[in-house]
XYZ file of C-alpha atoms in Angstrom:
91
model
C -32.569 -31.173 7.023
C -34.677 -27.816 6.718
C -33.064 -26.773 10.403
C -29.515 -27.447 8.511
C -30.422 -25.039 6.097
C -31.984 -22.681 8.826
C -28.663 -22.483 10.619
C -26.537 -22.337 7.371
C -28.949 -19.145 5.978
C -28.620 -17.782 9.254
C -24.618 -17.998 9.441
C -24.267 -16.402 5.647
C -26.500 -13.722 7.015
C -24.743 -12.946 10.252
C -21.288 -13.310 7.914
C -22.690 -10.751 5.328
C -23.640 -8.227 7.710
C -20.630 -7.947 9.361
C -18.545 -7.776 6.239
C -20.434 -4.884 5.259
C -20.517 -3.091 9.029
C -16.471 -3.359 8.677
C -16.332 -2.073 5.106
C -18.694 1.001 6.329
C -16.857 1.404 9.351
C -13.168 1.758 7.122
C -14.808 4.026 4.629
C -16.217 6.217 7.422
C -12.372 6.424 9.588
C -10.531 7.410 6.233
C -12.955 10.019 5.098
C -12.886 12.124 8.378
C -12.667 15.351 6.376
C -8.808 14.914 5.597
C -6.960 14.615 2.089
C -5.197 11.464 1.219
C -2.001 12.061 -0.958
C 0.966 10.712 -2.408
C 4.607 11.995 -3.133
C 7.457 9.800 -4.804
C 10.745 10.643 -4.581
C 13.924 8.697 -6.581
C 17.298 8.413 -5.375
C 20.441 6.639 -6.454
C 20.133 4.045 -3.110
C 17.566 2.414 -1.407
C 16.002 4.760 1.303
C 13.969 4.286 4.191
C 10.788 6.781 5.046
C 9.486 7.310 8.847
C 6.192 5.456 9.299
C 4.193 6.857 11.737
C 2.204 9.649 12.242
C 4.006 12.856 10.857
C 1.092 15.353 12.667
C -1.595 14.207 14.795
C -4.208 13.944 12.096
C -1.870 12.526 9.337
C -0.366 8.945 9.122
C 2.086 8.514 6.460
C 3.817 5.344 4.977
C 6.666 4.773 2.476
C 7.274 1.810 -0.027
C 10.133 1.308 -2.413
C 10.276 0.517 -5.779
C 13.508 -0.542 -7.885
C 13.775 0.741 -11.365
C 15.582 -1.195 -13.367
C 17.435 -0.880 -16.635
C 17.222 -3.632 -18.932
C 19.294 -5.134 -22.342
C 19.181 -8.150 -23.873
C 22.826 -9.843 -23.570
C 23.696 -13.459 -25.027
C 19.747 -13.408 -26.096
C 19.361 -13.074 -22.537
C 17.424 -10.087 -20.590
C 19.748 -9.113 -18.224
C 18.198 -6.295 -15.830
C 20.118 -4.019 -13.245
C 18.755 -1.619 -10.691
C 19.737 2.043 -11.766
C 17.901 4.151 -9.172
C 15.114 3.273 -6.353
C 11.593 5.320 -6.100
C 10.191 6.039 -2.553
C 6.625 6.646 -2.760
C 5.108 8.674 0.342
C 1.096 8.223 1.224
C -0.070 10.313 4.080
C -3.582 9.674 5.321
């Protein structure tokens, strides 16, 4: 039974540490001296953004949001998308 327990305390220990080497490591790669920032944008359509790396040091991602207009009809809420919002994150 105690070698059970041995092996278990072992495991969670092995676990833990390497959950915390790969949160370290993450923290480390994004800091690297460069500025993190965000841009949105709003247009009448859904638009795509270029995901990739826009310089060598920067790597940039888009994601769209719908905004959406919304009235009450036959005691109803009845929503319609007026315009979309691309928000930009470089890293």
């Amino acid at each position: 039974m105690t070698t059970n327990m041995i092996n278990t305390a072992i495991f969670a220990g092995a676990a833990a540490a390497v959950a915390v080497l790969a949160f370290a490591a993450t923290d480390a790669e994004a800091g690297n001296g460069r500025e993190i920032y965000q841009k949105s944008y709003t247009f009448d359509k859904p638009m795509h953004g270029y995901e990739g790396h826009a310089d060598r040091n920067y790597y940039c991602t888009y994601k769209r949001f719908p905004i959406r207009k919304c009235k009450y009809k036959n005691g109803r809420e009845v929503c319609k998308v007026v315009k979309w919002e691309l928000e930009q994150t470089c890293y």
